[in-house]
XYZ file of C-alpha atoms in Angstrom:
320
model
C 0.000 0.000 0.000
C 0.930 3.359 -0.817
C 2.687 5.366 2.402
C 2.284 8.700 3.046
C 6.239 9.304 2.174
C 5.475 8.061 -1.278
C 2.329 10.606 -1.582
C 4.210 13.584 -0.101
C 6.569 12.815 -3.115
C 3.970 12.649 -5.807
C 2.013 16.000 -4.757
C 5.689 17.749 -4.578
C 6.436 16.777 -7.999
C 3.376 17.228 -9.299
C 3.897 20.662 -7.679
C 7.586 21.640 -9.087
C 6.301 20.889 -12.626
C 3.613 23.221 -12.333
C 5.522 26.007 -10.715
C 7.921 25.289 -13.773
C 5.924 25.072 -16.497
C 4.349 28.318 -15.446
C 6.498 30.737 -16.561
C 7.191 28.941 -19.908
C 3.479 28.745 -20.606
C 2.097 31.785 -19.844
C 4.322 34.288 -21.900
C 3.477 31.575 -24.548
C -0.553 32.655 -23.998
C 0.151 35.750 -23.637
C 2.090 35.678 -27.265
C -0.435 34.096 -29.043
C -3.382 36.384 -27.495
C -5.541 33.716 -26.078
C -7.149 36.577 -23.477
C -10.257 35.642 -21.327
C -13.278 37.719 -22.756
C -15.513 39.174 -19.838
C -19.460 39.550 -20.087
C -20.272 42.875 -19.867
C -23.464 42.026 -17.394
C -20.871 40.516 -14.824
C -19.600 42.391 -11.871
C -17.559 45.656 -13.099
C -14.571 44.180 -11.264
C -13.854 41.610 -13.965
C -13.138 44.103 -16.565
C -9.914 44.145 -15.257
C -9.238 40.717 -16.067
C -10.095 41.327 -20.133
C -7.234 39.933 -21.695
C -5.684 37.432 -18.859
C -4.305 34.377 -20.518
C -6.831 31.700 -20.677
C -5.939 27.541 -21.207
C -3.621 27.638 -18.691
C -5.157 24.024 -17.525
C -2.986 22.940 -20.269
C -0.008 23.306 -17.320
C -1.898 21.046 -14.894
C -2.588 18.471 -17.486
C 1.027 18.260 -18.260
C 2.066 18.055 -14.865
C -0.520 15.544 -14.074
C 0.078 13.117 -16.553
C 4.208 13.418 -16.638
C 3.927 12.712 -12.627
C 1.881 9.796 -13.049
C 2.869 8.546 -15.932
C 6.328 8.350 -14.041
C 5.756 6.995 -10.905
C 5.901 3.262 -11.193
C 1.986 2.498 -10.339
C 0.443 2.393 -13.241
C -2.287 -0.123 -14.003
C -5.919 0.182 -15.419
C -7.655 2.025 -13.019
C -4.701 5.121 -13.208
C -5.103 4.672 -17.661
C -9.215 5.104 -16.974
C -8.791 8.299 -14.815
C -5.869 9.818 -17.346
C -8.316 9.424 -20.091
C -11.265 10.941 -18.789
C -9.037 14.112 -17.504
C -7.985 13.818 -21.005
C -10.981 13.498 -23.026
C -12.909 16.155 -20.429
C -9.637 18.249 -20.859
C -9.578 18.172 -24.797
C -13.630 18.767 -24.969
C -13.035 21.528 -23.014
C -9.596 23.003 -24.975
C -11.561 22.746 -28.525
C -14.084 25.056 -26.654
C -11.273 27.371 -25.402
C -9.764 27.495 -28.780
C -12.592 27.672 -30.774
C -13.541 30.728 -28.519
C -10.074 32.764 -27.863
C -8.126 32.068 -31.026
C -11.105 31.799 -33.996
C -12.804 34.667 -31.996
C -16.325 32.819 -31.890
C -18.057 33.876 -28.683
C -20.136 31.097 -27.714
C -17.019 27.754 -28.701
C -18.556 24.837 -29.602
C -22.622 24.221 -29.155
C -23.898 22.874 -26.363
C -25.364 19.310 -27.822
C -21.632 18.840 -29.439
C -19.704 19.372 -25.987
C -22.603 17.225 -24.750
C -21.911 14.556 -26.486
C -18.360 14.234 -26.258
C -19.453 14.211 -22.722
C -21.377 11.402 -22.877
C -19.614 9.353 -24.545
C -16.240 9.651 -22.509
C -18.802 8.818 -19.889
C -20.417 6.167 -20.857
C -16.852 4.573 -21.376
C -16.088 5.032 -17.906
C -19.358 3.582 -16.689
C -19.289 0.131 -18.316
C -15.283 -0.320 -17.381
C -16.412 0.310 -13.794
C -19.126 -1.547 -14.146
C -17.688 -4.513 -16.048
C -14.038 -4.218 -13.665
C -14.870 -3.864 -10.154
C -15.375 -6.218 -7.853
C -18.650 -4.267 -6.430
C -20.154 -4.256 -9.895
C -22.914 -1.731 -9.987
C -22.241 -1.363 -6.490
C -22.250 2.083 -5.014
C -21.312 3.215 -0.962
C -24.054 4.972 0.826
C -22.402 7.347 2.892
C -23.578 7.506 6.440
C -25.480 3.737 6.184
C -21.971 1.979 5.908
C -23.148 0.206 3.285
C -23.659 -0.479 -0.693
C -26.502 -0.153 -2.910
C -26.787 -2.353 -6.073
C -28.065 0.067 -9.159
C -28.094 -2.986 -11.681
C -29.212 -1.697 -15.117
C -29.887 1.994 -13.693
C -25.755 2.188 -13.057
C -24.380 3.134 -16.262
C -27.391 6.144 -16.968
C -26.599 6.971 -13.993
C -22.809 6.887 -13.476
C -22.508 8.329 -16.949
C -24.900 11.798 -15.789
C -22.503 12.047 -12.854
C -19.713 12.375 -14.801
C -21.385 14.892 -17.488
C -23.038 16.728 -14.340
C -19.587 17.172 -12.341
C -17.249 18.108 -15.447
C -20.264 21.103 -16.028
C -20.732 21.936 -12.217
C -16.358 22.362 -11.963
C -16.731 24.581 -14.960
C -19.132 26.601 -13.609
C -17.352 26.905 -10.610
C -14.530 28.116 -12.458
C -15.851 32.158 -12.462
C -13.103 33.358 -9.635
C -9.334 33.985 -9.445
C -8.421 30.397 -7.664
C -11.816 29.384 -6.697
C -12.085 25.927 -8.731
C -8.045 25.590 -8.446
C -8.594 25.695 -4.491
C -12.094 23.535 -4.137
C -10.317 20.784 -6.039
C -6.886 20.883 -4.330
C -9.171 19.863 -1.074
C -11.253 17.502 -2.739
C -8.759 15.693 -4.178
C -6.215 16.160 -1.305
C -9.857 14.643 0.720
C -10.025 11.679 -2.524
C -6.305 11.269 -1.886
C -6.172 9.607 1.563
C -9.145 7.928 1.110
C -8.069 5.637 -1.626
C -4.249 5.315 0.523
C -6.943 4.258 3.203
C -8.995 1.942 1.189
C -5.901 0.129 -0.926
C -6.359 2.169 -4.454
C -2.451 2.872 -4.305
C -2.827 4.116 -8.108
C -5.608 6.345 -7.536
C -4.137 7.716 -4.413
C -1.058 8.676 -6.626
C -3.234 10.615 -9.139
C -4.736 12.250 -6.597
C -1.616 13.180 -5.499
C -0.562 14.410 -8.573
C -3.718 16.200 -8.935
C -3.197 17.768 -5.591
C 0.000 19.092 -6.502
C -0.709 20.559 -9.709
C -3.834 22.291 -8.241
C -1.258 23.882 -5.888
C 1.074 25.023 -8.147
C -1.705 26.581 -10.262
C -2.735 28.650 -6.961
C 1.007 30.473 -7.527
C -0.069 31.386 -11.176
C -4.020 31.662 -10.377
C -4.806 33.011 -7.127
C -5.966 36.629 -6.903
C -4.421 38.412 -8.950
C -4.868 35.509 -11.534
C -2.257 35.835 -14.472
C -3.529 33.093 -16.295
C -7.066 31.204 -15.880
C -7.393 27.702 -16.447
C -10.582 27.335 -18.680
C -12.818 25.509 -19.701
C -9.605 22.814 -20.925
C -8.562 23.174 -17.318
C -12.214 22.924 -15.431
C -13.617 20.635 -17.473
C -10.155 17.988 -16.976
C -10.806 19.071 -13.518
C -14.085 17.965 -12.847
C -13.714 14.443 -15.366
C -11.095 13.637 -12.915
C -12.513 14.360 -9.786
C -15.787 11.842 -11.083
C -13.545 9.299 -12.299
C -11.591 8.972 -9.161
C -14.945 9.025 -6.906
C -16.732 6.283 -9.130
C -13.552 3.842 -9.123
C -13.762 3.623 -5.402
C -17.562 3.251 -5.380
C -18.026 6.339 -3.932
C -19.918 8.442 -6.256
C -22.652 9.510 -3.718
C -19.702 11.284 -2.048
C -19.234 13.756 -4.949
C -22.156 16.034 -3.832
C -20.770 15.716 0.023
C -17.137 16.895 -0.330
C -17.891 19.071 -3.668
C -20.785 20.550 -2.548
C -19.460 23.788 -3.776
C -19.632 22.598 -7.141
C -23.162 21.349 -6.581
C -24.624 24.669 -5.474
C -22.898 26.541 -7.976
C -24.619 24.148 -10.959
C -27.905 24.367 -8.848
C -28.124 28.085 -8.472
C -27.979 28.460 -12.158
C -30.616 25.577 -12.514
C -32.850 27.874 -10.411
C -32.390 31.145 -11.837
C -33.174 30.199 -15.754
C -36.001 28.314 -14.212
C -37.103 31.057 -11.945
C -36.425 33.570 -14.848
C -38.883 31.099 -17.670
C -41.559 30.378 -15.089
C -41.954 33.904 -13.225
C -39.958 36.217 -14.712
C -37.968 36.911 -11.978
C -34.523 36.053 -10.503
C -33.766 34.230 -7.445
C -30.101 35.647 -7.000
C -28.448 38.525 -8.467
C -26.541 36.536 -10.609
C -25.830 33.139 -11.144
C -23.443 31.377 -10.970
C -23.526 31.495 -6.624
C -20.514 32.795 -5.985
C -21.316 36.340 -8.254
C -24.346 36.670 -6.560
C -21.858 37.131 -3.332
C -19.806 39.371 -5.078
C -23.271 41.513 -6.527
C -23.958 41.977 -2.549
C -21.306 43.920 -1.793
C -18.275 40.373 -0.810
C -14.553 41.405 -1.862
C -14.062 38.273 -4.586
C -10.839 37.152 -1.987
C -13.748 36.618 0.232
C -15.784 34.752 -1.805
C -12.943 32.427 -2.695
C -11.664 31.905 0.582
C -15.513 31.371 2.253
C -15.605 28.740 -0.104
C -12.591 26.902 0.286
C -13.804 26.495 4.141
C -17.151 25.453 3.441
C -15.120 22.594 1.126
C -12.935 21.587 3.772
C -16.228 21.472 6.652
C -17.373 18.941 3.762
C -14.199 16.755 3.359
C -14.621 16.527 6.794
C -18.168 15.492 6.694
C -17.168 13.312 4.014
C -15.117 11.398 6.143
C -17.398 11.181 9.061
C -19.963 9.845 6.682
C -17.485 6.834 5.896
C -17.364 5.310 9.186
């Protein structure tokens, strides 16, 4: 089993290569103009971050798979989780590039991202399914014990994924927000599976850790570079993948609530806005609202990355 010596390594790695790759990467962005476009009906604030250097999840990728890929633990479960931070990763740089280099606003259309989506998903859903010793087995947090979904557990694994890459993305609105809610969720997903004997999992968790912290150097207020939707969207394909290998899907919602009640308060304001006319926040998603009544956007961000870690804690108390 993994110790925590070896993990330390992996996350300080994982960390150097980030912190490295930074400064080649950026001026790189910043050369080829790939500048983060604003909406003018967001808070007046983010005008000042027109023209910050967008893909920069490009830098975590790298340093996620090159510490990985090196460490000596690879088997199938650590291929399944590099290709959905992969495939999420690429769906989410043709969007980027589609959107910052040919200049069209909106990237690709929502049914195409969809379904690139849903098929990485579905691929993840019967290997689980088909590989694991639980099956269609899933952990009920709190009840100590598993639930059998039988044919329900690909749909359903499959909309987790789709639903968590979208809800990271969404997160991703505020300088080190998503960067910060991951590093705890995965850093929370990372001694877990050294816990529960997934020593490859634990090591990409690692290496996600890592990478999310070295970000924080290049993304935390003021960001220089923002990860997009190539970074958020890798993000939040490899958070899902690494909860649904260990049967622990149901957790997702637990430790990443954040991400949940940033997808939900957008689900409720379009639906408030088509069925009343009105808006339930001031803008969606949550954490502008915040920002709308009158929060600094360090306080936002910081808020919550302690809400996160009350959940990872949560999380854990809802394993024994």
């Amino acid at each position: 089993m993994i110790q925590y010596k070896q993990l330390i390594t992996t996350i300080v790695i994982s960390f150097f290569i980030t912190l490295i790759l930074g400064p080649i990467v950026i001026p790189i962005l910043q050369r080829l103009k790939v500048g983060q476009s604003i909406r003018d009906e967001g808070p007046k604030t983010h005008m000042l971050k027109s023209g910050t250097p967008t893909m920069g999840g490009l830098i975590m990728i790298t340093a996620i798979c090159v510490t990985t890929l090196t460490s000596g633990m690879l088997n199938r479960d650590l291929y399944v989780i590099l290709f959905a931070t992969i495939s999420f990763g690429l769906i989410g740089f043709i969007d980027d590039f589609i959107k910052v280099v040919l200049k069209r606003n909106l990237g690709l259309k929502a049914y195409q991202k969809l379904i690139g989506q849903i098929i990485v998903a579905i691929i993840i859903a019967v290997y689980q399914s088909s590989i694991s010793i639980s099956s269609t087995k899933i952990f009920i947090p709190f009840m100590n014990q598993y639930l059998d979904f039988g044919i329900l557990y690909i749909p359903f694994i499959a909309t987790v994924v789709v639903a968590t890459a979208n809800s990271v993305n969404l997160t991703d609105g505020l300088d080190g927000l998503a960067a910060g809610v991951t590093l705890i969720v995965s850093s929370f997903f990372s001694l877990i599976a050294m816990n529960w004997g997934y020593p490859s999992i634990a090591v990409f968790c690692g290496a996600l850790t890592g990478a999310c912290l070295g970000f924080l150097r290049f993304n935390a207020h003021p960001a220089k570079v923002f990860m997009g939707d190539t970074g958020s969207m890798a993000l939040g394909g490899a958070i899902a993948t690494i909860a649904i290998l260990m049967n622990l899907t149901l957790l997702i919602p637990i430790v990443g609530g954040i991400y949940f009640v940033e997808a939900l308060s957008v689900i409720l304001q379009v639906a408030s806005y088509k069925i009343t006319g009105k808006r339930i926040f001031r803008m969606s998603p949550l954490h502008h609202h915040y920002e709308l009544k009158g929060w600094k956007e360090t306080k936002v961000v910081v808020v919550f990355w302690s809400v996160t870690l009350l959940l990872c804690i949560v999380g854990l108390f809802s394993l024994n």
